[in-house]
mmCIF file of C-alpha atoms in Angstrom:
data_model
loop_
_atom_site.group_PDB
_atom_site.id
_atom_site.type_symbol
_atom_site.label_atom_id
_atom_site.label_comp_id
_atom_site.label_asym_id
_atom_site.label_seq_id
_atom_site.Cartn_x
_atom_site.Cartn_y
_atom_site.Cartn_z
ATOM 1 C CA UNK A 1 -28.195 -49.661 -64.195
ATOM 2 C CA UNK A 2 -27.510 -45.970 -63.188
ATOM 3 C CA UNK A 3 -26.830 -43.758 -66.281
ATOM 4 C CA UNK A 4 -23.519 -41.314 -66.377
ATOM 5 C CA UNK A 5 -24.795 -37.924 -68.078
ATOM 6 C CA UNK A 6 -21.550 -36.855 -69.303
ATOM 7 C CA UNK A 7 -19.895 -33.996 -68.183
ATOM 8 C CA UNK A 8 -21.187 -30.476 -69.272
ATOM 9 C CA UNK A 9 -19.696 -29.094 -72.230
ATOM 10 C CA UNK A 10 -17.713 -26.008 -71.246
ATOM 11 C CA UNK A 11 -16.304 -28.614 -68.357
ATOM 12 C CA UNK A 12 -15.151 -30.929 -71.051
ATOM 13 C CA UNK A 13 -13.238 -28.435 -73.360
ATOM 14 C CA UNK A 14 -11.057 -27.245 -70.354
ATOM 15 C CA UNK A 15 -10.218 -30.838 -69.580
ATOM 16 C CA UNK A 16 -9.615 -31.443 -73.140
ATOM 17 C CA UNK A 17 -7.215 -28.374 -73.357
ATOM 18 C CA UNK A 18 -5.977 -28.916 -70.175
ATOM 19 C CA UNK A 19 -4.608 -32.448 -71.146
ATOM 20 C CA UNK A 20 -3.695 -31.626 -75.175
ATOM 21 C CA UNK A 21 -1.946 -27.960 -74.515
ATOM 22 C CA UNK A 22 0.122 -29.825 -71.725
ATOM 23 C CA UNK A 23 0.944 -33.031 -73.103
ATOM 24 C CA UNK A 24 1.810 -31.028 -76.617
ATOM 25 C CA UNK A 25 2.438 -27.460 -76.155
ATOM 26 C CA UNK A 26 -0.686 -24.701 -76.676
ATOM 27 C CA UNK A 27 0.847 -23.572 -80.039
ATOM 28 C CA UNK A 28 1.086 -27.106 -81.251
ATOM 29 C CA UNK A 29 -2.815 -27.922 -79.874
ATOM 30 C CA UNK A 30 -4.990 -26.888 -82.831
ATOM 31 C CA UNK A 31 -8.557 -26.197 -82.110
ATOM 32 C CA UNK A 32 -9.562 -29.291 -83.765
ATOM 33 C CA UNK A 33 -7.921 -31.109 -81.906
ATOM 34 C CA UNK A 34 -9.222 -29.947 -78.527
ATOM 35 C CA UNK A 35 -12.961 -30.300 -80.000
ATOM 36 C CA UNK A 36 -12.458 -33.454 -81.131
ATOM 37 C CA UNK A 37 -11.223 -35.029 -77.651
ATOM 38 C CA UNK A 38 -14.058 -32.655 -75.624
ATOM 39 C CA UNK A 39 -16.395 -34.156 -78.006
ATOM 40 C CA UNK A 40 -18.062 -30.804 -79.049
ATOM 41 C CA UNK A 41 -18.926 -28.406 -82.337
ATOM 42 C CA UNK A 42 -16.960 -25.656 -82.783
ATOM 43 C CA UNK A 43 -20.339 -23.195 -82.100
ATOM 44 C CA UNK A 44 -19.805 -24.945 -78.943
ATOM 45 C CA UNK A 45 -16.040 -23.605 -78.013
ATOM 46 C CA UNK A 46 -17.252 -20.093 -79.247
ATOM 47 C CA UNK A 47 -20.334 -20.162 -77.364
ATOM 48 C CA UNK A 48 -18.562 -21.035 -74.146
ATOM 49 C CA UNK A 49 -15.566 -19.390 -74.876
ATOM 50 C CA UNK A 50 -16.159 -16.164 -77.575
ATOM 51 C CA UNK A 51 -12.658 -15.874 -77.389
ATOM 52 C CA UNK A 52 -11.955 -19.179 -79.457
ATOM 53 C CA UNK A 53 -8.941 -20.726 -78.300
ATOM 54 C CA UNK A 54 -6.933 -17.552 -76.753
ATOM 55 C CA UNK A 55 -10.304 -17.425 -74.397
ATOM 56 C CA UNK A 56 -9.736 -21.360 -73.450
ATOM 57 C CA UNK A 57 -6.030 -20.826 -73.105
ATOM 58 C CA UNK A 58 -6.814 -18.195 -70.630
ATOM 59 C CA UNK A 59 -9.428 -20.408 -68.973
ATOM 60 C CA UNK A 60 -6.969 -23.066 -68.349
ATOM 61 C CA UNK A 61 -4.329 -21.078 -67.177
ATOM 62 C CA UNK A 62 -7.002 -19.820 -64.555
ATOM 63 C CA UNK A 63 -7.632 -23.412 -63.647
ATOM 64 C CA UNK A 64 -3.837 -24.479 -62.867
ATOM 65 C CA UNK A 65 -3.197 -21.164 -61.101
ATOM 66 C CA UNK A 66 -5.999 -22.090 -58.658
ATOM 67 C CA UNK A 67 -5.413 -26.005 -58.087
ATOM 68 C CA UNK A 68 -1.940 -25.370 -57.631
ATOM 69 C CA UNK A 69 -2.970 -21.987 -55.357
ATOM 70 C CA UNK A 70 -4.607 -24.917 -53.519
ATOM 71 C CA UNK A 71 -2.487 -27.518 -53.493
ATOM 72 C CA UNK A 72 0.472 -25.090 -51.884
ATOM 73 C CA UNK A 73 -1.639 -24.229 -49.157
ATOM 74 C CA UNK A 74 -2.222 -27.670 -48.255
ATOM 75 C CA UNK A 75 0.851 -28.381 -47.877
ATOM 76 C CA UNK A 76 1.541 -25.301 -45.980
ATOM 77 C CA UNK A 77 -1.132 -26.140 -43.889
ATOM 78 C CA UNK A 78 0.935 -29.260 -43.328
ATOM 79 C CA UNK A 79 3.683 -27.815 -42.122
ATOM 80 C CA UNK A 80 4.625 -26.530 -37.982
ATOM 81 C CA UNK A 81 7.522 -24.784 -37.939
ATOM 82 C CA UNK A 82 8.955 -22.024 -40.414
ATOM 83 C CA UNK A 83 11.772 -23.979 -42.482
ATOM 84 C CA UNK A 84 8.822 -26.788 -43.165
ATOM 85 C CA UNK A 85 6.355 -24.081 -44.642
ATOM 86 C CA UNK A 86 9.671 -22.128 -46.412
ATOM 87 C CA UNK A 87 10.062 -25.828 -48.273
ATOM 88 C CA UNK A 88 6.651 -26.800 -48.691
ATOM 89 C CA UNK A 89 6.911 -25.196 -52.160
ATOM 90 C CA UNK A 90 8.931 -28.075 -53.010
ATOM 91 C CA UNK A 91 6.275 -30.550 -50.969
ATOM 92 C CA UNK A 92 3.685 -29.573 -53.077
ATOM 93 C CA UNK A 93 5.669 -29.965 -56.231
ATOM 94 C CA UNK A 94 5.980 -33.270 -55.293
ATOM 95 C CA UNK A 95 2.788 -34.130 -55.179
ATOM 96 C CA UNK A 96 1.782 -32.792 -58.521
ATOM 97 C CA UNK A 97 4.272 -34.888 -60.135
ATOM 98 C CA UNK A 98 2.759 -37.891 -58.479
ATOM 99 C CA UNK A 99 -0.286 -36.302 -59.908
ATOM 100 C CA UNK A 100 1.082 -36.967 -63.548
ATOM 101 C CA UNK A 101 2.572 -33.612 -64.040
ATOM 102 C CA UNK A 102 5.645 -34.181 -65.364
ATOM 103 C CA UNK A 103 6.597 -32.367 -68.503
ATOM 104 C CA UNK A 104 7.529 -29.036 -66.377
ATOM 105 C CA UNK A 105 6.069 -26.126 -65.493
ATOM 106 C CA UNK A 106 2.476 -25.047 -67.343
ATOM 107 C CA UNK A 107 3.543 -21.799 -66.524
ATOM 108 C CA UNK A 108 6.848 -21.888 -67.654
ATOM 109 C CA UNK A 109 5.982 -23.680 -71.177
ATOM 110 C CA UNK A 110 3.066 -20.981 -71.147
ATOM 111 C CA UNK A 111 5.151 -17.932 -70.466
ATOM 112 C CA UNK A 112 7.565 -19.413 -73.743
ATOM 113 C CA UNK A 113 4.463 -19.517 -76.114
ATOM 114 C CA UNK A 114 2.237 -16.692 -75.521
ATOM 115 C CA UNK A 115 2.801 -13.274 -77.142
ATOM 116 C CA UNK A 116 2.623 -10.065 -74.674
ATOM 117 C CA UNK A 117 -0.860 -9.017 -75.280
ATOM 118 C CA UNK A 118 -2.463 -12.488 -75.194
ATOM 119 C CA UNK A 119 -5.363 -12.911 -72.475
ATOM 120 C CA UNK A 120 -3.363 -15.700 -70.959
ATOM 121 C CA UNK A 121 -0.453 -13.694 -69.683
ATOM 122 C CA UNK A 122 -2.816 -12.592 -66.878
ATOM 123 C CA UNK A 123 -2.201 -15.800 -65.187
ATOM 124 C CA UNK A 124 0.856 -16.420 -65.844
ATOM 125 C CA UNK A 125 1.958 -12.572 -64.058
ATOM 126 C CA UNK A 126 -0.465 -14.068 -61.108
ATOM 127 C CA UNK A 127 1.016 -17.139 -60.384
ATOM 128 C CA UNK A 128 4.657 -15.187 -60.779
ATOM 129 C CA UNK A 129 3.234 -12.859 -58.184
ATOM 130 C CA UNK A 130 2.126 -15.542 -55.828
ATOM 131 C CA UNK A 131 5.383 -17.597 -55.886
ATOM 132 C CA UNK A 132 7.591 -14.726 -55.167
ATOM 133 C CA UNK A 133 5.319 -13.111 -52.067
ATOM 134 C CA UNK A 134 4.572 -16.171 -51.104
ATOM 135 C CA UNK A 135 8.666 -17.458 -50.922
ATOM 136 C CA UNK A 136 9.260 -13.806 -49.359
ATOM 137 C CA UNK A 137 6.627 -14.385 -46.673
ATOM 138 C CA UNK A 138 8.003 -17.647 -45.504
ATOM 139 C CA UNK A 139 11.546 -16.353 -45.759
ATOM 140 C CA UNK A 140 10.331 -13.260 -43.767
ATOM 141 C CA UNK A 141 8.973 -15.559 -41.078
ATOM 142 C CA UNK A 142 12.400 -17.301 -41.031
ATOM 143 C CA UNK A 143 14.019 -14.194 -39.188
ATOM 144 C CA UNK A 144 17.209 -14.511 -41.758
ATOM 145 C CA UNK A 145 19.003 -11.309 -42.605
ATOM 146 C CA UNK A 146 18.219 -11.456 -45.891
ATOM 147 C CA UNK A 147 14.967 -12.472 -46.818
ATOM 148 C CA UNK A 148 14.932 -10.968 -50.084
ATOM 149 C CA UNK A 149 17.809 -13.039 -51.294
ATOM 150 C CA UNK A 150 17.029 -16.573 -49.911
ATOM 151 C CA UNK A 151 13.192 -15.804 -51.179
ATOM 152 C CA UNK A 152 14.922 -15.259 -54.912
ATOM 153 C CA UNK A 153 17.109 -17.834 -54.331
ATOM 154 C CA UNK A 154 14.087 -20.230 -53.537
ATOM 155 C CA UNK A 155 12.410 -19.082 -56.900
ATOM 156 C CA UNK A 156 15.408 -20.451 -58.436
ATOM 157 C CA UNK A 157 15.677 -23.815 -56.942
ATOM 158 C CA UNK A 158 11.952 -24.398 -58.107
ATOM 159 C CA UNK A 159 12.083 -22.968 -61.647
ATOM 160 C CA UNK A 160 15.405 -25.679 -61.759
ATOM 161 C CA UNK A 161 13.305 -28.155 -61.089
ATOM 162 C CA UNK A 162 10.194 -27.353 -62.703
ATOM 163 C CA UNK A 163 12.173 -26.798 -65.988
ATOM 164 C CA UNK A 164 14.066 -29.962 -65.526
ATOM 165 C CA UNK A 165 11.029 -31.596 -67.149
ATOM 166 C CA UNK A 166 10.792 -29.303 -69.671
ATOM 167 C CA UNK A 167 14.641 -30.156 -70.619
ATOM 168 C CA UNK A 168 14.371 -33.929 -70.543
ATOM 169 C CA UNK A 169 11.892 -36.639 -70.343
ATOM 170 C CA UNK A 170 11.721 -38.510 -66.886
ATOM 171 C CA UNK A 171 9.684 -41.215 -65.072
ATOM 172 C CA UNK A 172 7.481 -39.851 -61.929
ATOM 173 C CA UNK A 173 10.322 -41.083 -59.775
ATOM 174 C CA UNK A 174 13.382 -39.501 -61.454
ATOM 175 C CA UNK A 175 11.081 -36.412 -61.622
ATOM 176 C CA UNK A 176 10.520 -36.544 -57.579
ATOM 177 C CA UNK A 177 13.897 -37.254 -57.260
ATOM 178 C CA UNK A 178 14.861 -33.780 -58.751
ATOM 179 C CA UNK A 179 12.176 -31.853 -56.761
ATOM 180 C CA UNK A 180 13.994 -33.469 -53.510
ATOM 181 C CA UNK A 181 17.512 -32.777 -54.553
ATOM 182 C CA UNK A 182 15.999 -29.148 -55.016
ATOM 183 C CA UNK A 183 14.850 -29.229 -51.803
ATOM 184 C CA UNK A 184 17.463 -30.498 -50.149
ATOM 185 C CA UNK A 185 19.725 -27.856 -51.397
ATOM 186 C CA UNK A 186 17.044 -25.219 -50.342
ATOM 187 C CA UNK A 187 16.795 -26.710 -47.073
ATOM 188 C CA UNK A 188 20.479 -26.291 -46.731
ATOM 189 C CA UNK A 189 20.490 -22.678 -47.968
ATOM 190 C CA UNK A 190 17.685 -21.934 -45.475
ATOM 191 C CA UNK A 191 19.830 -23.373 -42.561
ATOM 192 C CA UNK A 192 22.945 -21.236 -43.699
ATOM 193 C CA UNK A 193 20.927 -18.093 -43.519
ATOM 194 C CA UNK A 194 19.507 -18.597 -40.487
ATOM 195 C CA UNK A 195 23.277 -19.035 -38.823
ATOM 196 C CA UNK A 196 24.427 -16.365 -40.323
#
């Protein structure tokens, strides 16, 4: 029989964060409780994380910024023609919801609980950053006479939806269902500017 070695401890804590901060909220998540599903001592968190929990916030805010830096260029990678890679926002929003991400936006829930000066609000101005060139790009590449107001009209479609789960409780399909009626309505917006 092959032995699992479990995972290192560091890697465990950010899962264990990862899961409790979304599932309850970061305020909520007490230290305990992340130590007691990574499985660790609290010398452990400080060790890997001097920080304490502020440290492992930030840490896990890093993590989601990059998978879902990832994830969006996958599905832009996806995607031939302009309109397809203006709405692949809302493609890859999809998929994290088949993923199991359904109680809205990490960001979103973040940028609600963190004070100003807390490490963690370095992440959340990133991924803010990211959406908003990224939407202004692909509107850019669209050719519409406007850009900068279908790009902030985008931003608004997916906050909707991303706080939609925030707001109220859904299954994975009646949570993909509101990421396509978002979609649908940007896809409709996009085709308006470009006529006009």
């Amino acid at each position: 029989m092959v032995e699992v070695k479990p995972a290192p401890a560091r890697e465990r804590l950010i899962a264990a964060a990862g899961e409790l901060f979304y599932a309850h909220g970061i305020a909520a998540t007490g230290v305990d409780a992340v130590l007691s599903r990574a499985r660790v001592a609290p010398a452990t968190l400080y060790a890997h994380f001097p920080g304490g929990k502020d440290a492992l916030v930030a840490e896990y805010l890093r993590q989601r910024f990059a998978q879902w830096q990832q994830l969006w260029g996958e599905m832009l990678d996806r995607s031939s023609d302009a309109p397809a890679r203006a709405l692949s926002v809302f493609d890859a929003l999809v998929e994290y919801r088949r993923a199991g991400y359904l109680r809205g936006c990490t960001f979103l829930s973040a940028a609600v609980e963190l004070p100003a000066e807390h490490p963690g609000r370095e992440w959340l101005a990133a991924d803010t950053a990211f959406l908003r060139q990224q939407l202004r790009s692909l509107a850019d590449a669209l050719g519409v006479p406007d850009p900068e107001l279908l790009s902030r009209q985008l931003v608004l479609l997916y906050d909707g939806a991303l706080a939609d789960g925030l707001r109220e409780s859904r299954e994975t399909s009646e949570a993909i269902a509101v990421v396509r009626t978002a979609r649908a309505t940007a896809a409709r917006l996009i085709e308006e500017a470009r006529r006009a």
